[in-house]
Tab-separated table of C-alpha atoms in Angstrom:
chain	number	residue	atom	x	y	z
A	7	UNK	CA	215.918	206.921	48.709
A	8	UNK	CA	219.428	207.611	47.394
A	9	UNK	CA	219.702	209.990	50.461
A	10	UNK	CA	218.619	207.229	52.764
A	11	UNK	CA	220.915	204.496	51.008
A	12	UNK	CA	223.903	207.021	51.463
A	13	UNK	CA	223.000	207.850	55.153
A	14	UNK	CA	223.135	204.121	56.002
A	15	UNK	CA	226.159	203.432	54.031
A	16	UNK	CA	228.295	206.127	55.677
A	17	UNK	CA	227.047	204.918	59.148
A	18	UNK	CA	226.845	201.449	58.904
A	19	UNK	CA	229.854	200.589	56.402
A	20	UNK	CA	232.353	203.497	56.899
A	21	UNK	CA	231.575	203.999	60.678
A	22	UNK	CA	231.016	207.730	60.450
A	23	UNK	CA	229.638	209.864	63.183
A	24	UNK	CA	226.030	211.224	62.696
A	25	UNK	CA	227.621	214.701	62.457
A	26	UNK	CA	229.931	213.600	59.715
A	27	UNK	CA	227.677	211.594	57.985
A	28	UNK	CA	224.981	214.608	57.996
A	29	UNK	CA	227.718	217.044	56.528
A	30	UNK	CA	228.497	214.781	53.526
A	31	UNK	CA	224.645	213.927	52.820
A	32	UNK	CA	223.632	217.756	53.444
A	33	UNK	CA	221.282	216.805	56.215
A	34	UNK	CA	221.159	217.503	59.944
A	35	UNK	CA	222.518	214.940	62.566
A	36	UNK	CA	218.770	214.503	63.893
A	37	UNK	CA	218.043	213.784	60.593
A	38	UNK	CA	220.849	210.984	60.301
A	39	UNK	CA	219.789	209.470	63.516
A	40	UNK	CA	216.046	209.475	62.799
A	41	UNK	CA	216.971	207.762	59.301
A	42	UNK	CA	219.018	205.173	60.965
A	43	UNK	CA	216.148	204.365	63.503
A	44	UNK	CA	213.577	204.067	60.713
A	45	UNK	CA	216.021	201.911	58.854
A	46	UNK	CA	216.370	199.475	61.975
A	47	UNK	CA	212.624	199.481	62.741
A	48	UNK	CA	211.885	198.504	59.036
A	49	UNK	CA	214.021	195.355	60.134
A	50	UNK	CA	216.371	195.837	57.003
A	51	UNK	CA	219.889	194.978	57.012
A	52	UNK	CA	222.924	196.456	55.311
A	53	UNK	CA	224.091	196.001	52.494
A	54	UNK	CA	220.589	195.591	50.833
A	55	UNK	CA	220.284	192.873	48.608
A	56	UNK	CA	220.879	193.685	44.933
A	57	UNK	CA	222.508	196.936	43.371
A	58	UNK	CA	220.614	199.842	42.205
A	59	UNK	CA	221.479	198.924	38.583
A	60	UNK	CA	220.205	195.378	38.970
A	61	UNK	CA	216.989	196.661	40.152
A	62	UNK	CA	216.674	199.266	37.880
A	63	UNK	CA	217.014	196.832	34.878
A	64	UNK	CA	214.652	194.202	36.343
A	65	UNK	CA	211.895	197.012	36.720
A	66	UNK	CA	212.565	197.957	33.126
A	67	UNK	CA	212.225	194.814	31.900
A	68	UNK	CA	209.165	194.123	33.917
A	69	UNK	CA	207.435	197.358	32.599
A	70	UNK	CA	208.291	196.347	28.863
A	71	UNK	CA	206.785	192.928	29.387
A	72	UNK	CA	203.482	192.368	27.754
A	73	UNK	CA	203.789	195.216	25.207
A	74	UNK	CA	203.369	194.478	21.702
A	75	UNK	CA	205.793	195.873	19.193
A	76	UNK	CA	204.171	198.335	17.003
A	77	UNK	CA	204.199	202.258	16.123
A	78	UNK	CA	205.353	204.402	18.778
A	79	UNK	CA	202.813	206.052	21.071
A	80	UNK	CA	201.375	209.120	19.407
A	81	UNK	CA	202.418	208.354	15.809
A	82	UNK	CA	199.734	208.564	13.222
A	83	UNK	CA	198.718	205.543	11.311
């Protein structure tokens, strides 16, 4: 996912060529073109709403919701 984000960012935000983006990310120019096509086909826009940090924090809170406080898993009673 981070590789896709970096490809899209470098291409759309920085305006770099597929060759340069591929060199920076460590993939071939065909992979860059295919990734950008998939991104466009998915109907996504750049910048993607919300930052990685915010999404991770929200996911962590959601995963922790509904858990009762108690001894750590695997602890003997």
